[in-house]
Tab-separated table of C-alpha atoms and ligand atoms in Angstrom:
chain	number	residue	atom	x	y	z
A	1	GLY	CA	0.000	0.000	0.000
A	2	GLY	CA	0.970	3.606	-0.410
A	3	ALA	CA	1.966	6.238	2.092
A	4	ASP	CA	-1.611	6.516	3.360
A	5	ALA	CA	-1.611	2.845	4.376
A	6	HIS	CA	1.737	3.420	6.106
A	7	LYS	CA	0.408	6.508	7.888
A	8	ARG	CA	-2.750	4.693	8.938
A	9	ARG	CA	-0.782	1.758	10.399
A	10	ALA	CA	1.423	4.083	12.426
A	11	GLY	CA	-1.454	6.268	13.631
A	12	GLU	CA	-3.677	3.367	14.641
A	13	ARG	CA	-0.817	1.644	16.489
A	14	ALA	CA	-0.104	4.776	18.510
A	15	ALA	CA	-3.786	5.065	19.439
A	16	GLU	CA	-3.570	1.594	21.013
A	17	GLU	CA	-1.297	3.042	23.708
A	18	VAL	CA	-4.118	5.244	25.012
A	19	GLU	CA	-5.745	3.944	28.192
A	20	ASP	CA	-8.892	4.809	30.097
A	21	GLY	CA	-8.659	8.047	32.051
A	22	MET	CA	-5.737	9.477	30.064
A	23	VAL	CA	-5.245	13.072	28.981
A	24	VAL	CA	-4.008	12.783	25.391
A	25	GLY	CA	-2.171	15.373	23.300
A	26	LEU	CA	-3.648	15.355	19.796
A	27	GLY	CA	-1.104	16.289	17.135
A	28	THR	CA	-1.584	17.918	13.752
A	29	GLY	CA	-1.202	16.515	10.258
A	30	SER	CA	-2.405	13.636	8.126
A	31	THR	CA	-0.649	10.832	10.012
A	32	THR	CA	-1.862	11.865	13.461
A	33	ALA	CA	-5.332	12.195	11.940
A	34	TYR	CA	-5.465	8.387	11.765
A	35	ALA	CA	-4.712	8.193	15.490
A	36	ILE	CA	-7.403	10.773	16.245
A	37	GLU	CA	-9.947	8.871	14.143
A	38	ALA	CA	-9.046	5.600	15.918
A	39	LEU	CA	-9.452	7.326	19.294
A	40	GLY	CA	-12.845	8.600	18.183
A	41	ARG	CA	-13.914	5.015	17.528
A	42	ALA	CA	-12.534	3.915	20.919
A	43	VAL	CA	-14.415	6.731	22.675
A	44	ALA	CA	-17.598	5.594	20.935
A	45	ASP	CA	-16.867	2.128	22.405
A	46	GLY	CA	-16.555	3.565	25.914
A	47	LEU	CA	-12.918	4.703	26.268
A	48	GLU	CA	-12.867	7.667	28.628
A	49	ILE	CA	-10.192	10.208	27.671
A	50	ARG	CA	-9.734	13.951	27.404
A	51	GLY	CA	-7.899	15.374	24.432
A	52	ILE	CA	-5.757	18.482	24.155
A	53	ALA	CA	-5.582	19.805	20.603
A	54	THR	CA	-2.408	21.262	19.080
A	55	SER	CA	-4.125	23.343	16.388
A	56	PHE	CA	-7.447	24.598	15.068
A	57	GLN	CA	-7.374	21.626	12.697
A	58	SER	CA	-6.731	18.955	15.310
A	59	ARG	CA	-9.463	20.503	17.499
A	60	ARG	CA	-11.885	20.401	14.557
A	61	LEU	CA	-11.053	16.764	13.798
A	62	ALA	CA	-11.293	15.742	17.475
A	63	LEU	CA	-14.729	17.393	17.744
A	64	ASP	CA	-15.813	15.684	14.523
A	65	VAL	CA	-14.915	12.220	15.862
A	66	GLY	CA	-16.321	12.891	19.347
A	67	ILE	CA	-13.237	13.104	21.551
A	68	PRO	CA	-13.982	15.230	24.653
A	69	LEU	CA	-11.537	18.131	24.755
A	70	THR	CA	-9.863	19.987	27.560
A	71	ASP	CA	-7.017	22.480	27.898
A	72	LEU	CA	-3.605	22.488	29.533
A	73	ASP	CA	-4.746	24.886	32.273
A	74	ALA	CA	-7.554	22.510	33.260
A	75	VAL	CA	-5.488	19.325	33.785
A	76	ASP	CA	-2.479	18.171	35.794
A	77	GLY	CA	-0.311	17.358	32.773
A	78	ILE	CA	-0.637	15.127	29.724
A	79	ASP	CA	-0.183	11.357	29.916
A	80	LEU	CA	0.559	10.727	26.243
A	81	ALA	CA	0.947	12.958	23.191
A	82	ILE	CA	0.785	11.623	19.632
A	83	ASP	CA	2.108	13.670	16.702
A	84	GLY	CA	3.629	13.401	13.265
A	85	ALA	CA	6.896	14.655	11.864
A	86	ASP	CA	8.354	15.870	8.595
A	87	GLN	CA	11.696	14.175	9.234
A	88	VAL	CA	12.958	11.775	11.935
A	89	VAL	CA	16.657	10.988	12.390
A	90	ASP	CA	16.896	7.204	12.261
A	91	ASP	CA	20.512	6.379	13.029
A	92	PRO	CA	21.248	4.865	16.463
A	93	ASP	CA	24.911	5.849	16.024
A	94	SER	CA	24.024	9.485	15.525
A	95	PRO	CA	24.032	11.869	18.488
A	96	ALA	CA	20.990	13.405	16.789
A	97	HIS	CA	19.122	10.059	16.791
A	98	ARG	CA	15.369	10.679	17.317
A	99	ALA	CA	15.599	14.412	16.488
A	100	LEU	CA	12.637	15.648	14.443
A	101	ILE	CA	11.770	18.394	12.075
A	102	LYS	CA	8.128	19.387	12.488
A	103	GLY	CA	6.045	22.317	11.357
A	104	GLY	CA	4.911	21.262	7.910
A	105	GLY	CA	1.450	22.209	9.102
A	106	ALA	CA	2.610	25.427	10.803
A	107	ALA	CA	1.351	24.112	14.144
A	108	HIS	CA	4.715	23.462	15.797
A	109	ALA	CA	4.383	26.101	18.549
A	110	ARG	CA	1.473	24.376	20.304
A	111	GLU	CA	2.746	20.955	19.196
A	112	LYS	CA	6.017	21.518	21.057
A	113	LEU	CA	4.153	22.905	24.103
A	114	VAL	CA	2.031	19.741	24.244
A	115	ALA	CA	4.958	17.405	23.498
A	116	ALA	CA	6.987	18.999	26.291
A	117	ALA	CA	4.083	18.750	28.758
A	118	ALA	CA	3.470	15.060	28.028
A	119	ASP	CA	4.826	12.182	30.105
A	120	ARG	CA	5.231	10.223	26.885
A	121	PHE	CA	5.631	11.613	23.358
A	122	VAL	CA	4.903	9.188	20.510
A	123	VAL	CA	5.736	10.068	16.912
A	124	VAL	CA	3.827	8.546	14.019
A	125	ALA	CA	5.281	8.549	10.518
A	126	ASP	CA	5.471	6.748	7.223
A	127	SER	CA	8.865	5.424	6.182
A	128	SER	CA	9.550	8.376	3.884
A	129	LYS	CA	10.120	10.517	6.983
A	130	LEU	CA	13.147	8.516	8.201
A	131	VAL	CA	16.486	10.182	7.395
A	132	PRO	CA	20.113	9.656	8.445
A	133	VAL	CA	20.477	13.396	9.036
A	134	LEU	CA	17.961	16.254	9.150
A	135	GLU	CA	18.088	18.345	5.982
A	136	ALA	CA	14.570	19.701	5.368
A	137	PRO	CA	13.923	23.420	5.863
A	138	VAL	CA	13.226	24.274	9.523
A	139	PRO	CA	9.910	26.112	10.042
A	140	VAL	CA	10.340	29.142	12.308
A	141	GLU	CA	7.253	30.947	13.670
A	142	VAL	CA	7.861	34.700	13.999
A	143	LEU	CA	5.966	37.821	15.030
A	144	PRO	CA	4.703	39.405	11.797
A	145	ALA	CA	6.468	42.685	12.545
A	146	ALA	CA	9.786	40.860	12.829
A	147	HIS	CA	9.863	38.646	9.763
A	148	THR	CA	12.538	40.648	7.888
A	149	VAL	CA	14.888	41.118	10.845
A	150	VAL	CA	14.533	37.473	11.831
A	151	ALA	CA	15.272	36.536	8.220
A	152	ASP	CA	18.508	38.531	8.507
A	153	ARG	CA	19.472	36.633	11.687
A	154	ILE	CA	18.710	33.328	9.961
A	155	GLU	CA	21.069	34.315	7.130
A	156	ASP	CA	23.734	35.212	9.709
A	157	LEU	CA	23.356	31.609	10.952
A	158	GLY	CA	23.925	30.323	7.407
A	159	GLY	CA	20.287	29.644	6.671
A	160	ASP	CA	18.172	30.577	3.656
A	161	PRO	CA	14.781	31.875	4.931
A	162	THR	CA	11.603	31.869	2.821
A	163	LEU	CA	8.353	33.450	4.028
A	164	ARG	CA	5.701	30.711	3.761
A	165	MET	CA	3.040	31.943	1.373
A	166	ALA	CA	-0.604	30.818	1.439
A	167	THR	CA	-2.149	29.099	-1.562
A	168	HIS	CA	-5.833	30.030	-1.052
A	169	LYS	CA	-5.256	33.483	0.400
A	170	ASP	CA	-3.226	36.398	-0.846
A	171	GLY	CA	-0.058	36.838	1.151
A	172	PRO	CA	1.689	34.670	3.742
A	173	VAL	CA	0.364	31.777	5.838
A	174	VAL	CA	-0.857	33.085	9.207
A	175	THR	CA	-0.592	30.599	12.097
A	176	ASP	CA	-3.290	29.828	14.682
A	177	ASN	CA	-1.371	32.235	16.909
A	178	GLY	CA	-1.519	35.069	14.346
A	179	ASN	CA	2.130	34.820	13.370
A	180	LEU	CA	4.111	34.142	10.189
A	181	VAL	CA	6.384	31.233	9.275
A	182	LEU	CA	9.854	31.352	7.751
A	183	ASP	CA	10.975	28.066	6.214
A	184	CYS	CA	14.727	28.105	6.781
A	185	ALA	CA	16.976	25.879	4.692
A	186	PHE	CA	20.267	24.991	6.358
A	187	GLY	CA	21.203	21.949	4.283
A	188	SER	CA	22.304	18.970	6.389
A	189	ILE	CA	21.894	19.731	10.086
A	190	ASP	CA	24.619	17.769	11.873
A	191	ASP	CA	24.021	19.366	15.271
A	192	PRO	CA	20.295	20.065	15.622
A	193	ALA	CA	20.655	20.795	19.333
A	194	ALA	CA	23.046	23.662	18.634
A	195	LEU	CA	20.883	25.051	15.835
A	196	ALA	CA	17.802	24.757	18.057
A	197	ARG	CA	19.520	26.872	20.723
A	198	ASP	CA	20.573	29.464	18.146
A	199	LEU	CA	17.060	29.717	16.691
A	200	SER	CA	15.429	29.961	20.121
A	201	SER	CA	17.694	32.873	21.034
A	202	ILE	CA	16.547	35.112	18.162
A	203	PRO	CA	14.175	37.846	19.429
A	204	ALA	CA	10.594	37.479	18.068
A	205	VAL	CA	11.028	33.805	17.201
A	206	LEU	CA	8.021	32.169	18.900
A	207	GLU	CA	9.025	28.579	18.109
A	208	HIS	CA	10.936	26.489	15.587
A	209	GLY	CA	10.384	23.005	14.222
A	210	LEU	CA	13.477	21.270	15.658
A	211	PHE	CA	12.275	18.761	18.301
A	212	VAL	CA	15.585	17.429	19.524
A	213	ASP	CA	15.028	15.328	22.667
A	214	PHE	CA	11.289	14.820	22.741
A	215	ALA	CA	10.426	11.506	21.140
A	216	ASP	CA	10.030	8.438	23.368
A	217	THR	CA	8.735	6.109	20.662
A	218	THR	CA	8.317	6.330	16.909
A	219	TYR	CA	5.869	4.106	15.022
A	220	VAL	CA	6.802	3.812	11.361
A	221	GLY	CA	4.389	2.454	8.790
A	222	THR	CA	6.190	0.472	6.081
A	223	ASP	CA	5.363	-1.818	3.186
A	224	ASP	CA	5.914	-4.804	5.472
A	225	GLY	CA	3.756	-3.405	8.254
A	226	LEU	CA	5.045	-1.480	11.197
A	227	GLU	CA	8.448	-0.699	12.702
A	228	VAL	CA	8.888	0.597	16.231
A	229	ARG	CA	11.739	2.763	17.499
A	230	SER	CA	12.012	3.074	21.271
A	231	TYR	CA	14.513	5.543	22.650
B	1	DER	O1	3.125	20.096	11.018
B	1	DER	C1	3.493	19.139	11.677
B	1	DER	O2	4.340	19.196	12.576
B	1	DER	C2	2.960	17.796	11.272
B	1	DER	O3	2.950	16.916	12.372
B	1	DER	C3	3.882	17.285	10.187
B	1	DER	O4	5.186	17.342	10.682
B	1	DER	C4	3.574	15.885	9.735
B	1	DER	O5	2.442	15.955	8.933
B	1	DER	P1	1.986	14.689	8.070
B	1	DER	O6	1.718	13.587	9.086
B	1	DER	O7	0.747	15.149	7.364
B	1	DER	O8	3.121	14.336	7.143
């Protein structure tokens, strides 16, 4: 089967980790959508959980499938968060093993908040996301007023920033938080932890898509079925 079958296998396997009474972080993107749909079916069968959405879209999907929602300020933490990734380092010999690039859906600010608040963070991906080294552009969410000066700082760091433009709206993509996104190409990122620190130190950067030490488990959908990475 194609990538959708791989995404479905990964998403549905992650949903199996959810137990009665849990507070569950609900990620954003097409792979996590399979986990959210599976949880909707489990809730219909009596599973009692509360979900915390990571974007307008994941909230909308969770409401559609009937998952009761709550918010971070109404719970004592998150038991398990499930989310996708654009790239996952898959090299046990690499110091960057398990580092992620996220933000393809421009939701990485609340995704990282939820991932950081969760006791367990489970990534779901199809096999095309596995890489030996991160090399996709890193999404960086910025205050609108700051997008040109942040772009200059990104260039000082050796990056090539591009303002993410909308396709069904004139002008740039605007995030759920009312900010803009710079997609910053750095080529191969050998030390994502160092780059993450540099990006976080730029004034008016709200969040970037490098998730360096977050993942506890990655479920990977493949042609043969499912692979599991535990860290
Ligand atoms: O935007 C995000 O961070 C998404 O999780 C993205 O990284 C993965 O989206 P996909 O599952 O649709 O590929």
